[in-house]
């Protein structure tokens, strides 16, 4: 998403579908055989292979592209604040598929696109307040698939996440592979991701030497961050760090600055997106008086990753590699 992505790293992330790879064709769209999947703990049956999928947000859209399924898509919704798309390995997908909205999906643009499947997530398109829910779409005869990272977990009305984040990524790739008849493609992608992550894990410090890490998404009065069910949890862990908010049984949530100060992270990772960019966020963190004695601020150990790196997406393994390289620069005698 940003120009700083190295072409080789991007190629690794797309091994199963890009950079000259050969993959199997997706199932005949006219096939009448139904497929039953488990999605967010519920068994869901899809009567046919979708031909006009509509997606919401960058990570979800790129899951489809990484599986080579752009020919099954009718469009996507995504704010253009989510980054520069010119350098991504799935640029051909973005060139081929219609950008329906630079906000988020609505019933109107889904109907206009004649969608036969909506792939979105809670707070990644699906929302109770606007009435854009799988139940509302079902009444219109449109099936849905919910991003596993975003599944409601019952701890509260808004808490999300039912499994470790990388398991959520692999679950969705496996399910999409079954639904679209590209199981081999999905399996190859998962195997490649596991291999990339294992290489980083092998170079990570042992438990006692792992730096503590706080993920800063946004917020000045109170920070928005990642608990143990959002992608940053395992991105940080596999890269060789410890998420200071691991005990937060949610995906993305608000916490208090006093908690951050108390837990004294040695590294802060900024989620780079939106009108307030990474440099502005960094300036705020370095100048915010309550944080002045926090180790990461005192030693200016602040690094940024893009939004698409830090939500469930095929960019997660590349993000783990880049964060791992940074964490290995943190002095062991800190």
PDB file of N, CA and C in Angstrom, residues 169-207:
ATOM      1  N   UNK A 169      -7.278 -15.722   9.719  1.00  0.00           N
ATOM      2  CA  UNK A 169      -6.853 -15.542   8.329  1.00  0.00           C
ATOM      3  C   UNK A 169      -6.895 -16.871   7.583  1.00  0.00           C
ATOM      4  N   UNK A 170      -6.332 -17.913   8.177  1.00  0.00           N
ATOM      5  CA  UNK A 170      -6.291 -19.218   7.510  1.00  0.00           C
ATOM      6  C   UNK A 170      -7.699 -19.812   7.373  1.00  0.00           C
ATOM      7  N   UNK A 171      -8.550 -19.566   8.353  1.00  0.00           N
ATOM      8  CA  UNK A 171      -9.936 -20.046   8.283  1.00  0.00           C
ATOM      9  C   UNK A 171     -10.657 -19.420   7.091  1.00  0.00           C
ATOM     10  N   UNK A 172     -10.504 -18.115   6.926  1.00  0.00           N
ATOM     11  CA  UNK A 172     -11.185 -17.454   5.813  1.00  0.00           C
ATOM     12  C   UNK A 172     -10.625 -17.887   4.467  1.00  0.00           C
ATOM     13  N   UNK A 173      -9.321 -18.031   4.362  1.00  0.00           N
ATOM     14  CA  UNK A 173      -8.745 -18.498   3.102  1.00  0.00           C
ATOM     15  C   UNK A 173      -9.238 -19.912   2.780  1.00  0.00           C
ATOM     16  N   UNK A 174      -9.290 -20.775   3.791  1.00  0.00           N
ATOM     17  CA  UNK A 174      -9.786 -22.142   3.576  1.00  0.00           C
ATOM     18  C   UNK A 174     -11.245 -22.144   3.158  1.00  0.00           C
ATOM     19  N   UNK A 175     -12.069 -21.361   3.853  1.00  0.00           N
ATOM     20  CA  UNK A 175     -13.494 -21.295   3.514  1.00  0.00           C
ATOM     21  C   UNK A 175     -13.720 -20.745   2.111  1.00  0.00           C
ATOM     22  N   UNK A 176     -13.016 -19.672   1.777  1.00  0.00           N
ATOM     23  CA  UNK A 176     -13.154 -19.092   0.437  1.00  0.00           C
ATOM     24  C   UNK A 176     -12.671 -20.079  -0.619  1.00  0.00           C
ATOM     25  N   UNK A 177     -11.599 -20.807  -0.313  1.00  0.00           N
ATOM     26  CA  UNK A 177     -11.117 -21.824  -1.249  1.00  0.00           C
ATOM     27  C   UNK A 177     -12.173 -22.871  -1.531  1.00  0.00           C
ATOM     28  N   UNK A 178     -12.878 -23.321  -0.493  1.00  0.00           N
ATOM     29  CA  UNK A 178     -13.947 -24.311  -0.667  1.00  0.00           C
ATOM     30  C   UNK A 178     -15.117 -23.725  -1.445  1.00  0.00           C
ATOM     31  N   UNK A 179     -15.517 -22.508  -1.085  1.00  0.00           N
ATOM     32  CA  UNK A 179     -16.687 -21.898  -1.716  1.00  0.00           C
ATOM     33  C   UNK A 179     -16.477 -21.695  -3.209  1.00  0.00           C
ATOM     34  N   UNK A 180     -15.277 -21.284  -3.583  1.00  0.00           N
ATOM     35  CA  UNK A 180     -15.012 -20.952  -4.984  1.00  0.00           C
ATOM     36  C   UNK A 180     -14.281 -22.058  -5.738  1.00  0.00           C
ATOM     37  N   UNK A 181     -14.066 -23.192  -5.078  1.00  0.00           N
ATOM     38  CA  UNK A 181     -13.417 -24.300  -5.763  1.00  0.00           C
ATOM     39  C   UNK A 181     -11.947 -24.079  -6.044  1.00  0.00           C
ATOM     40  N   UNK A 182     -11.274 -23.323  -5.185  1.00  0.00           N
ATOM     41  CA  UNK A 182      -9.835 -23.082  -5.361  1.00  0.00           C
ATOM     42  C   UNK A 182      -9.087 -23.544  -4.112  1.00  0.00           C
ATOM     43  N   UNK A 183      -9.422 -24.738  -3.662  1.00  0.00           N
ATOM     44  CA  UNK A 183      -8.820 -25.268  -2.435  1.00  0.00           C
ATOM     45  C   UNK A 183      -7.304 -25.366  -2.519  1.00  0.00           C
ATOM     46  N   UNK A 184      -6.769 -25.812  -3.665  1.00  0.00           N
ATOM     47  CA  UNK A 184      -5.320 -25.946  -3.804  1.00  0.00           C
ATOM     48  C   UNK A 184      -4.647 -24.582  -3.726  1.00  0.00           C
ATOM     49  N   UNK A 185      -5.274 -23.611  -4.326  1.00  0.00           N
ATOM     50  CA  UNK A 185      -4.728 -22.256  -4.298  1.00  0.00           C
ATOM     51  C   UNK A 185      -4.695 -21.725  -2.874  1.00  0.00           C
ATOM     52  N   UNK A 186      -5.772 -21.925  -2.137  1.00  0.00           N
ATOM     53  CA  UNK A 186      -5.838 -21.461  -0.748  1.00  0.00           C
ATOM     54  C   UNK A 186      -4.800 -22.184   0.108  1.00  0.00           C
ATOM     55  N   UNK A 187      -4.686 -23.506  -0.074  1.00  0.00           N
ATOM     56  CA  UNK A 187      -3.732 -24.280   0.717  1.00  0.00           C
ATOM     57  C   UNK A 187      -2.299 -23.850   0.435  1.00  0.00           C
ATOM     58  N   UNK A 188      -1.994 -23.572  -0.842  1.00  0.00           N
ATOM     59  CA  UNK A 188      -0.644 -23.134  -1.196  1.00  0.00           C
ATOM     60  C   UNK A 188      -0.328 -21.774  -0.568  1.00  0.00           C
ATOM     61  N   UNK A 189      -1.314 -20.903  -0.556  1.00  0.00           N
ATOM     62  CA  UNK A 189      -1.125 -19.580   0.034  1.00  0.00           C
ATOM     63  C   UNK A 189      -0.877 -19.702   1.537  1.00  0.00           C
ATOM     64  N   UNK A 190      -1.680 -20.527   2.211  1.00  0.00           N
ATOM     65  CA  UNK A 190      -1.516 -20.732   3.651  1.00  0.00           C
ATOM     66  C   UNK A 190      -0.148 -21.342   3.955  1.00  0.00           C
ATOM     67  N   UNK A 191       0.257 -22.338   3.178  1.00  0.00           N
ATOM     68  CA  UNK A 191       1.567 -22.957   3.393  1.00  0.00           C
ATOM     69  C   UNK A 191       2.689 -21.940   3.240  1.00  0.00           C
ATOM     70  N   UNK A 192       2.565 -21.081   2.252  1.00  0.00           N
ATOM     71  CA  UNK A 192       3.597 -20.067   2.026  1.00  0.00           C
ATOM     72  C   UNK A 192       3.629 -19.063   3.177  1.00  0.00           C
ATOM     73  N   UNK A 193       2.458 -18.663   3.642  1.00  0.00           N
ATOM     74  CA  UNK A 193       2.399 -17.741   4.783  1.00  0.00           C
ATOM     75  C   UNK A 193       3.031 -18.377   6.023  1.00  0.00           C
ATOM     76  N   UNK A 194       2.708 -19.627   6.279  1.00  0.00           N
ATOM     77  CA  UNK A 194       3.276 -20.311   7.443  1.00  0.00           C
ATOM     78  C   UNK A 194       4.806 -20.384   7.347  1.00  0.00           C
ATOM     79  N   UNK A 195       5.293 -20.638   6.144  1.00  0.00           N
ATOM     80  CA  UNK A 195       6.740 -20.725   5.945  1.00  0.00           C
ATOM     81  C   UNK A 195       7.408 -19.381   6.209  1.00  0.00           C
ATOM     82  N   UNK A 196       6.833 -18.314   5.659  1.00  0.00           N
ATOM     83  CA  UNK A 196       7.398 -16.983   5.880  1.00  0.00           C
ATOM     84  C   UNK A 196       7.437 -16.644   7.369  1.00  0.00           C
ATOM     85  N   UNK A 197       6.345 -16.934   8.055  1.00  0.00           N
ATOM     86  CA  UNK A 197       6.245 -16.595   9.477  1.00  0.00           C
ATOM     87  C   UNK A 197       7.206 -17.445  10.298  1.00  0.00           C
ATOM     88  N   UNK A 198       7.369 -18.714   9.935  1.00  0.00           N
ATOM     89  CA  UNK A 198       8.298 -19.586  10.658  1.00  0.00           C
ATOM     90  C   UNK A 198       9.725 -19.075  10.559  1.00  0.00           C
ATOM     91  N   UNK A 199      10.085 -18.512   9.407  1.00  0.00           N
ATOM     92  CA  UNK A 199      11.428 -17.961   9.247  1.00  0.00           C
ATOM     93  C   UNK A 199      11.658 -16.802  10.204  1.00  0.00           C
ATOM     94  N   UNK A 200      10.653 -15.938  10.360  1.00  0.00           N
ATOM     95  CA  UNK A 200      10.779 -14.812  11.286  1.00  0.00           C
ATOM     96  C   UNK A 200      10.846 -15.316  12.721  1.00  0.00           C
ATOM     97  N   UNK A 201       9.977 -16.271  13.051  1.00  0.00           N
ATOM     98  CA  UNK A 201       9.934 -16.817  14.402  1.00  0.00           C
ATOM     99  C   UNK A 201      11.281 -17.405  14.803  1.00  0.00           C
ATOM    100  N   UNK A 202      11.949 -18.050  13.859  1.00  0.00           N
ATOM    101  CA  UNK A 202      13.231 -18.686  14.155  1.00  0.00           C
ATOM    102  C   UNK A 202      14.299 -17.662  14.541  1.00  0.00           C
ATOM    103  N   UNK A 203      14.151 -16.424  14.077  1.00  0.00           N
ATOM    104  CA  UNK A 203      15.135 -15.383  14.363  1.00  0.00           C
ATOM    105  C   UNK A 203      14.750 -14.523  15.556  1.00  0.00           C
ATOM    106  N   UNK A 204      13.559 -14.718  16.094  1.00  0.00           N
ATOM    107  CA  UNK A 204      13.070 -13.888  17.198  1.00  0.00           C
ATOM    108  C   UNK A 204      13.802 -14.237  18.495  1.00  0.00           C
ATOM    109  N   UNK A 205      13.919 -13.268  19.398  1.00  0.00           N
ATOM    110  CA  UNK A 205      14.569 -13.553  20.687  1.00  0.00           C
ATOM    111  C   UNK A 205      13.740 -14.499  21.533  1.00  0.00           C
ATOM    112  N   UNK A 206      14.399 -15.151  22.475  1.00  0.00           N
ATOM    113  CA  UNK A 206      13.680 -16.025  23.400  1.00  0.00           C
ATOM    114  C   UNK A 206      12.786 -15.185  24.298  1.00  0.00           C
ATOM    115  N   UNK A 207      11.874 -15.839  24.982  1.00  0.00           N
ATOM    116  CA  UNK A 207      10.829 -15.146  25.728  1.00  0.00           C
ATOM    117  C   UNK A 207      11.358 -14.017  26.602  1.00  0.00           C
TER     118      UNK A 207
END
